[in-house]
PDB file of C-alpha atoms in Angstrom:
ATOM      1  CA  MET A  28     -32.697  11.957   8.163  1.00 57.00           C
ATOM      2  CA  GLY A  29     -31.236  14.060   5.342  1.00 78.00           C
ATOM      3  CA  ASP A  30     -29.026  16.024   7.727  1.00 86.00           C
ATOM      4  CA  ARG A  31     -27.511  12.845   9.184  1.00 85.00           C
ATOM      5  CA  LYS A  32     -26.784  11.452   5.715  1.00 85.00           C
ATOM      6  CA  ARG A  33     -25.247  14.753   4.643  1.00 90.00           C
ATOM      7  CA  ALA A  34     -23.088  14.833   7.795  1.00 88.00           C
ATOM      8  CA  ARG A  35     -21.986  11.230   7.176  1.00 88.00           C
ATOM      9  CA  ASP A  36     -21.169  12.060   3.543  1.00 90.00           C
ATOM     10  CA  ASP A  37     -19.165  15.113   4.639  1.00 92.00           C
ATOM     11  CA  GLU A  38     -17.272  13.003   7.184  1.00 92.00           C
ATOM     12  CA  PHE A  39     -16.492  10.381   4.521  1.00 93.00           C
ATOM     13  CA  GLN A  40     -15.387  13.060   2.052  1.00 93.00           C
ATOM     14  CA  SER A  41     -13.052  14.611   4.638  1.00 93.00           C
ATOM     15  CA  PHE A  42     -11.601  11.181   5.390  1.00 93.00           C
ATOM     16  CA  VAL A  43     -10.958  10.461   1.705  1.00 93.00           C
ATOM     17  CA  ILE A  44      -9.385  13.856   1.034  1.00 94.00           C
ATOM     18  CA  GLY A  45      -7.094  13.523   4.041  1.00 93.00           C
ATOM     19  CA  ARG A  46      -6.016   9.941   3.327  1.00 91.00           C
ATOM     20  CA  TRP A  47      -5.947   9.847  -0.487  1.00 93.00           C
ATOM     21  CA  PRO A  48      -2.163  10.305  -0.977  1.00 92.00           C
ATOM     22  CA  ARG A  49      -1.270   7.617   1.558  1.00 92.00           C
ATOM     23  CA  LEU A  50      -3.896   5.189   0.223  1.00 94.00           C
ATOM     24  CA  MET A  51      -2.594   5.726  -3.310  1.00 94.00           C
ATOM     25  CA  ARG A  52       1.014   5.180  -2.246  1.00 91.00           C
ATOM     26  CA  THR A  53       0.130   1.933  -0.501  1.00 91.00           C
ATOM     27  CA  ALA A  54      -1.976   0.743  -3.439  1.00 91.00           C
ATOM     28  CA  PHE A  55       0.790   1.617  -5.902  1.00 90.00           C
ATOM     29  CA  LEU A  56       3.362  -0.314  -3.915  1.00 88.00           C
ATOM     30  CA  LEU A  57       1.014  -3.300  -3.724  1.00 88.00           C
ATOM     31  CA  THR A  58       0.003  -3.312  -7.390  1.00 86.00           C
ATOM     32  CA  GLY A  59       2.954  -1.617  -9.078  1.00 83.00           C
ATOM     33  CA  GLU A  60       0.891   0.227 -11.626  1.00 85.00           C
ATOM     34  CA  GLN A  61      -0.743   3.633 -11.354  1.00 89.00           C
ATOM     35  CA  HIS A  62      -4.067   2.670 -12.933  1.00 91.00           C
ATOM     36  CA  ALA A  63      -4.320  -0.563 -10.947  1.00 90.00           C
ATOM     37  CA  ALA A  64      -3.579   1.421  -7.777  1.00 91.00           C
ATOM     38  CA  GLU A  65      -6.339   3.901  -8.598  1.00 94.00           C
ATOM     39  CA  ASP A  66      -8.753   1.025  -9.253  1.00 94.00           C
ATOM     40  CA  LEU A  67      -7.799  -0.637  -5.975  1.00 94.00           C
ATOM     41  CA  VAL A  68      -8.316   2.562  -3.981  1.00 95.00           C
ATOM     42  CA  GLN A  69     -11.613   3.305  -5.733  1.00 95.00           C
ATOM     43  CA  SER A  70     -13.018  -0.182  -5.164  1.00 94.00           C
ATOM     44  CA  THR A  71     -11.860  -0.041  -1.546  1.00 95.00           C
ATOM     45  CA  LEU A  72     -13.553   3.306  -1.013  1.00 94.00           C
ATOM     46  CA  GLU A  73     -16.760   2.024  -2.616  1.00 94.00           C
ATOM     47  CA  GLN A  74     -16.900  -0.788  -0.064  1.00 93.00           C
ATOM     48  CA  VAL A  75     -16.002   1.542   2.782  1.00 93.00           C
ATOM     49  CA  TYR A  76     -18.622   4.126   1.805  1.00 94.00           C
ATOM     50  CA  ALA A  77     -21.338   1.483   1.900  1.00 91.00           C
ATOM     51  CA  ALA A  78     -20.324   0.682   5.483  1.00 90.00           C
ATOM     52  CA  TRP A  79     -19.219   4.185   6.531  1.00 91.00           C
ATOM     53  CA  ARG A  80     -21.504   4.304   9.573  1.00 87.00           C
ATOM     54  CA  LYS A  81     -19.590   1.312  10.999  1.00 88.00           C
ATOM     55  CA  VAL A  82     -16.178   2.389   9.664  1.00 86.00           C
ATOM     56  CA  GLY A  83     -16.466   6.008  10.763  1.00 84.00           C
ATOM     57  CA  SER A  84     -17.268   4.986  14.317  1.00 82.00           C
ATOM     58  CA  ALA A  85     -14.370   2.504  14.518  1.00 81.00           C
ATOM     59  CA  ASP A  86     -11.433   3.260  16.817  1.00 85.00           C
ATOM     60  CA  ASP A  87      -9.096   3.520  13.816  1.00 87.00           C
ATOM     61  CA  PRO A  88     -10.960   4.035  10.517  1.00 89.00           C
ATOM     62  CA  GLU A  89      -7.691   4.177   8.570  1.00 90.00           C
ATOM     63  CA  ALA A  90      -6.712   0.702   9.785  1.00 89.00           C
ATOM     64  CA  TYR A  91     -10.147  -0.584   8.781  1.00 90.00           C
ATOM     65  CA  VAL A  92      -9.770   0.892   5.284  1.00 93.00           C
ATOM     66  CA  ARG A  93      -6.239  -0.500   4.976  1.00 91.00           C
ATOM     67  CA  ARG A  94      -7.558  -3.969   5.839  1.00 91.00           C
ATOM     68  CA  VAL A  95     -10.274  -3.671   3.186  1.00 92.00           C
ATOM     69  CA  MET A  96      -7.595  -2.656   0.653  1.00 93.00           C
ATOM     70  CA  ILE A  97      -5.302  -5.581   1.532  1.00 91.00           C
ATOM     71  CA  ASN A  98      -8.221  -8.009   1.245  1.00 90.00           C
ATOM     72  CA  ALA A  99      -9.271  -6.553  -2.116  1.00 90.00           C
ATOM     73  CA  HIS A 100      -5.688  -6.819  -3.379  1.00 88.00           C
ATOM     74  CA  ALA A 101      -5.432 -10.424  -2.158  1.00 83.00           C
ATOM     75  CA  ARG A 102      -8.681 -11.335  -3.945  1.00 81.00           C
ATOM     76  CA  ARG A 103      -7.362  -9.871  -7.192  1.00 75.00           C
ATOM     77  CA  HIS A 104      -4.118 -11.785  -6.820  1.00 66.00           C
ATOM     78  CA  ARG A 105      -5.951 -15.033  -6.171  1.00 62.00           C
ATOM     79  CA  ARG A 106      -7.781 -14.516  -9.444  1.00 54.00           C
ATOM     80  CA  ARG A 107      -4.341 -14.522 -11.026  1.00 49.00           C
ATOM     81  CA  LEU A 108      -4.492 -11.030 -12.445  1.00 42.00           C
ATOM     82  CA  LYS A 109      -1.068 -10.159 -13.760  1.00 46.00           C
ATOM     83  CA  GLU A 110       0.587  -7.261 -12.000  1.00 46.00           C
ATOM     84  CA  PHE A 111       3.521  -5.225 -13.199  1.00 45.00           C
ATOM     85  CA  LEU A 112       5.290  -3.362 -10.464  1.00 47.00           C
ATOM     86  CA  ALA A 113       7.572  -1.509 -12.858  1.00 46.00           C
ATOM     87  CA  PRO A 114       5.915  -0.644 -16.183  1.00 49.00           C
ATOM     88  CA  ARG A 115       8.128  -0.859 -19.255  1.00 50.00           C
ATOM     89  CA  ASP A 116       7.348   2.725 -20.191  1.00 52.00           C
ATOM     90  CA  ASP A 117       6.486   5.026 -17.337  1.00 51.00           C
ATOM     91  CA  SER A 118       6.753   8.276 -19.302  1.00 52.00           C
ATOM     92  CA  GLY A 119       3.009   8.919 -19.090  1.00 51.00           C
ATOM     93  CA  MET A 120       2.698   7.757 -15.510  1.00 49.00           C
ATOM     94  CA  VAL A 121       1.954  10.205 -12.738  1.00 49.00           C
ATOM     95  CA  HIS A 122       4.663   9.722 -10.159  1.00 49.00           C
ATOM     96  CA  GLU A 123       3.896   9.883  -6.478  1.00 51.00           C
ATOM     97  CA  VAL A 124       5.224  12.824  -4.539  1.00 49.00           C
ATOM     98  CA  ALA A 125       7.356  11.418  -1.765  1.00 47.00           C
ATOM     99  CA  ASP A 126       7.063  12.513   1.830  1.00 51.00           C
ATOM    100  CA  THR A 127       9.943  14.786   2.766  1.00 49.00           C
ATOM    101  CA  GLY A 128      11.342  12.152   5.137  1.00 54.00           C
ATOM    102  CA  ASP A 129      10.858   9.187   2.783  1.00 52.00           C
ATOM    103  CA  ARG A 130      14.360   7.693   2.540  1.00 53.00           C
ATOM    104  CA  ILE A 131      13.241   5.214  -0.129  1.00 51.00           C
ATOM    105  CA  ALA A 132      12.352   8.144  -2.406  1.00 47.00           C
ATOM    106  CA  GLN A 133      15.931   9.337  -2.082  1.00 52.00           C
ATOM    107  CA  ALA A 134      17.289   6.214  -3.777  1.00 48.00           C
ATOM    108  CA  ASP A 135      18.974   6.928  -7.106  1.00 48.00           C
ATOM    109  CA  ASP A 136      17.362   4.043  -8.920  1.00 59.00           C
ATOM    110  CA  ARG A 137      13.780   3.674  -7.711  1.00 70.00           C
ATOM    111  CA  SER A 138      12.874   1.452 -10.652  1.00 72.00           C
ATOM    112  CA  ALA A 139      15.381  -1.196  -9.506  1.00 74.00           C
ATOM    113  CA  LEU A 140      13.766  -1.211  -6.095  1.00 77.00           C
ATOM    114  CA  LEU A 141      10.264  -1.508  -7.560  1.00 79.00           C
ATOM    115  CA  LYS A 142      11.322  -4.339  -9.866  1.00 81.00           C
ATOM    116  CA  ALA A 143      12.858  -6.180  -6.933  1.00 83.00           C
ATOM    117  CA  LEU A 144       9.722  -5.629  -4.880  1.00 84.00           C
ATOM    118  CA  ALA A 145       7.641  -7.023  -7.742  1.00 82.00           C
ATOM    119  CA  GLU A 146       9.520 -10.294  -7.536  1.00 85.00           C
ATOM    120  CA  LEU A 147       8.516 -10.910  -3.928  1.00 89.00           C
ATOM    121  CA  PRO A 148       5.589 -13.252  -3.307  1.00 90.00           C
ATOM    122  CA  PRO A 149       2.396 -11.280  -2.537  1.00 88.00           C
ATOM    123  CA  ARG A 150       2.351 -11.875   1.231  1.00 91.00           C
ATOM    124  CA  GLN A 151       6.019 -10.905   1.578  1.00 93.00           C
ATOM    125  CA  ARG A 152       5.400  -7.806  -0.543  1.00 91.00           C
ATOM    126  CA  GLU A 153       2.410  -6.850   1.632  1.00 91.00           C
ATOM    127  CA  ALA A 154       4.442  -7.309   4.818  1.00 93.00           C
ATOM    128  CA  VAL A 155       7.391  -5.274   3.501  1.00 92.00           C
ATOM    129  CA  VAL A 156       5.186  -2.474   2.137  1.00 90.00           C
ATOM    130  CA  LEU A 157       3.109  -2.143   5.291  1.00 92.00           C
ATOM    131  CA  ARG A 158       6.012  -2.453   7.740  1.00 92.00           C
ATOM    132  CA  TYR A 159       8.662  -0.394   5.992  1.00 88.00           C
ATOM    133  CA  TRP A 160       6.881   2.000   3.628  1.00 83.00           C
ATOM    134  CA  GLU A 161       3.800   2.602   5.706  1.00 88.00           C
ATOM    135  CA  ASP A 162       5.800   2.307   8.938  1.00 89.00           C
ATOM    136  CA  LEU A 163       3.118   0.261  10.667  1.00 91.00           C
ATOM    137  CA  THR A 164       3.865  -1.740  13.777  1.00 93.00           C
ATOM    138  CA  GLU A 165       3.923  -5.520  13.536  1.00 94.00           C
ATOM    139  CA  THR A 166       0.544  -5.625  15.260  1.00 94.00           C
ATOM    140  CA  GLN A 167      -0.994  -3.088  12.858  1.00 92.00           C
ATOM    141  CA  THR A 168       0.465  -4.975   9.888  1.00 93.00           C
ATOM    142  CA  ALA A 169      -0.924  -8.269  11.218  1.00 94.00           C
ATOM    143  CA  GLU A 170      -4.369  -6.693  11.574  1.00 91.00           C
ATOM    144  CA  ALA A 171      -4.202  -5.293   8.036  1.00 90.00           C
ATOM    145  CA  MET A 172      -3.066  -8.620   6.569  1.00 91.00           C
ATOM    146  CA  GLY A 173      -5.428 -10.719   8.682  1.00 91.00           C
ATOM    147  CA  CYS A 174      -2.696 -12.897  10.131  1.00 93.00           C
ATOM    148  CA  SER A 175      -0.591 -13.318  13.255  1.00 95.00           C
ATOM    149  CA  VAL A 176       2.327 -11.110  14.287  1.00 95.00           C
ATOM    150  CA  GLY A 177       4.607 -14.121  13.797  1.00 96.00           C
ATOM    151  CA  THR A 178       3.479 -14.454  10.197  1.00 95.00           C
ATOM    152  CA  VAL A 179       4.211 -10.754   9.637  1.00 95.00           C
ATOM    153  CA  LYS A 180       7.689 -11.133  11.150  1.00 96.00           C
ATOM    154  CA  SER A 181       8.382 -14.190   9.014  1.00 96.00           C
ATOM    155  CA  ASN A 182       7.109 -12.673   5.751  1.00 95.00           C
ATOM    156  CA  ALA A 183       8.866  -9.345   6.352  1.00 95.00           C
ATOM    157  CA  ALA A 184      12.157 -11.036   7.239  1.00 95.00           C
ATOM    158  CA  LYS A 185      12.027 -13.313   4.187  1.00 96.00           C
ATOM    159  CA  GLY A 186      11.084 -10.387   1.939  1.00 93.00           C
ATOM    160  CA  ILE A 187      13.889  -8.175   3.238  1.00 92.00           C
ATOM    161  CA  ALA A 188      16.375 -11.059   2.905  1.00 92.00           C
ATOM    162  CA  LYS A 189      15.362 -11.532  -0.744  1.00 92.00           C
ATOM    163  CA  LEU A 190      15.715  -7.802  -1.401  1.00 89.00           C
ATOM    164  CA  ARG A 191      19.152  -7.751   0.255  1.00 87.00           C
ATOM    165  CA  ALA A 192      20.270 -10.645  -1.949  1.00 89.00           C
ATOM    166  CA  ILE A 193      19.760  -8.600  -5.135  1.00 83.00           C
ATOM    167  CA  PRO A 194      23.163  -7.185  -6.171  1.00 80.00           C
ATOM    168  CA  ALA A 195      21.806  -3.953  -7.695  1.00 72.00           C
ATOM    169  CA  LEU A 196      20.018  -3.065  -4.462  1.00 74.00           C
ATOM    170  CA  ALA A 197      23.016  -3.962  -2.315  1.00 71.00           C
ATOM    171  CA  GLU A 198      25.128  -1.678  -4.492  1.00 67.00           C
ATOM    172  CA  MET A 199      22.645   1.200  -4.082  1.00 62.00           C
ATOM    173  CA  VAL A 200      22.696   0.813  -0.309  1.00 60.00           C
ATOM    174  CA  THR A 201      26.480   0.717  -0.033  1.00 58.00           C
ATOM    175  CA  GLN A 202      26.837   3.736  -2.360  1.00 54.00           C
ATOM    176  CA  GLY A 203      24.270   5.616  -0.286  1.00 51.00           C
ATOM    177  CA  TRP A 204      26.191   4.922   2.934  1.00 47.00           C
ATOM    178  CA  ARG A 205      29.411   6.258   1.426  1.00 44.00           C
ATOM    179  CA  ASN A 206      27.862   9.573   0.390  1.00 45.00           C
TER     180      ASN A 206
END
């Protein structure tokens, strides 16, 4: 019995170590604040650990964990916890290290993008983050959000349209294309 538990704990630990940066990035983009992102990931991993036997044997454990995270974030939002996507003073904040191919990280003014993202309604923000930052398919995003593919398409399209309507972001995009 002890060997099985130890093996399960080792499997969970390996999963967490391998997925931590991506989970933190997703949580940060959902919550907008480093400490809130850490709390979201920790509470998600607590739930997942309790059910690791089921999660670890799933076809796609990462998708399962992502769904738990989205649900936990949605519950917090329903409780009307105030979120700040762009803190007023981020001097003490640990900044994420972008993937080498992350084009969003190459933007000159990341804070403008985060502020704009913060203004999206929660479901649109979730759809945009999962589809375009996490590069999930519409089906994977729908599974993570617990909705239909049509709802994902609608929320993502509305979210992107709102982001495109912000002059500062439009200016960043056009400047980037000229360079």
